[in-house]
Amino acid sequence: MLVVVSVVVVLRGSHDNPSAPGCRLVAPPSGTATAADSSGLRIIDQGYSQIPARSSMISMGAVIQNTTDRVAYRTRVAFDVLGARNESLVYSLHRSWLVQEVPIILPGATVSVGDAVALSDEARADRKAVARISITPVVTQWLAAGDGKNGLAAVTAKVVRGSGRRAPDGSGFIDYTFESANCVPLVSRGTSLVFRDVTGRIVGGNLDTTRNHTVCGPRLAPGMAGSGLRTGTADAGLRTIPAAADLDRTDVTLYCDLAPPPVRTGQSGEPVNT
């Protein structure tokens, strides 16, 4: 789950001033949700591949849509790889990688979530052991909609066509541009990649847990003029790119939060991107 991002700022001549009056993050929510209500989220696409095609890793991804007029805050997404009897086939040391947290899903928006884990020894020995994947989102809290003045506007990323490269072992690199519509910096919680084939079908995904706050920052530093289209390079890492992936079609989702995540305690079910 290693991703290395390098950043180059490109000025484009608009006028955004992060130090303007009224430009601040919405107050981070406190406490827990009053009810576990995730009915406003739905998975609209998903898929997976075994990598290498005969061996040990499962690369999986999905697209989640927020169908409400509220912001889904800190949605926990639980992944699993299941056998014919609904038993988990994930290698024991990788089970702590199965839960991740998507900080913000805006009203009506979609996010792409990816993960990659190793199979258990038994599943590696049986090429037909994997029956399906399971991906379950649960919203921690719902927030009122906001805008770029309080950190509740879109942060987007797009792959640079022709930039992707994949080695035979499944490792590779993807260049992308990213831009924030917020006037204040958010907190990085990682970067999600979802891979598609030439037809657009999801064939896998991965999560980088490295915090890179540049990708969640305002368009430019306070006092500077211009917008902030920037470019980065993602190392897909851990040999998680399926052979069928058309890297020009990769979905990149930047996980940007209103506040730092809670300190990890090691308890079961905690998100890996803390």
Steps between C-alpha positions, in 0.01 A plus 500: 500500500782739426441803283752775443365834378715782366341838440551782250288816532368643173355854506193553287399859572179501698476665842459289809614635837502244784556776755176681412254571786252220558732237354528230768429133557163401634534400866592129508216286633539345843356185646349215305201459277160479667399221262684271259315630195676429171186467288604807300807326359500240227767304316447559129794297367763257627751239384820311582791302359744246635864609453697337358215327323599168660621614841483694824354854487145624456461850353147640541311821451155660507315824432278633780234767442347735758135529395410758767519880532733467802873436537597146601782554752760235582337210320664174605532255213554134593648270234523121507578209268264207546488132410206281405389468865535877560823441692766772484800402287724794599849434634494557877767774504306696237167503682587837653499643145135414435339814649565850368332834560383735227495841672251688281243394241317809375125504422432316174870423450678171438832378640716211383640275774774242448682242706747215450576212737672163499305175506531238772731204439200274437351737243833535317510123456154494340464722193118475522471577872388864458124522446440874540605820673302692761507882526284667767488878569378636835467875563633630833314833481291710261578872459313787340624591153763774477733658245859600432501756781474233771677198349193325358570549130643250253862385490551325167769300322532384138749267336730648235432295187795299376695537825430160656746212491477147641776245556438125455483454879204742525687802634494831315443875498215736410528876451198712590390858549312614808313810602311621808200732494558579870672814622637326810728196536353165598672203666626222274380148584648328194421438133277233346555349156242294309610322181282436193548302179454634146122454526479699824441196721657520848778243531666604827624777726740604774533745788802716580498588870781755470388846612584760236344826616596683181225322307240616755626857522337818374552603142805703593672614816344801678567829325582350160291560188392235253315170516688181565492219249786277614651171387605196701645154440349197673694177553230234504725277711470144630452352150127582508435613141310228310636402160164597347513857638487789253689754710351797314165399652621488863282678756697704755323614819680723750398439861491848660360556851386795710713392797778254587378143555481346847815331627508135400460267802537165327143392557324288238307694238703820514572660162848441360531863384538665843 
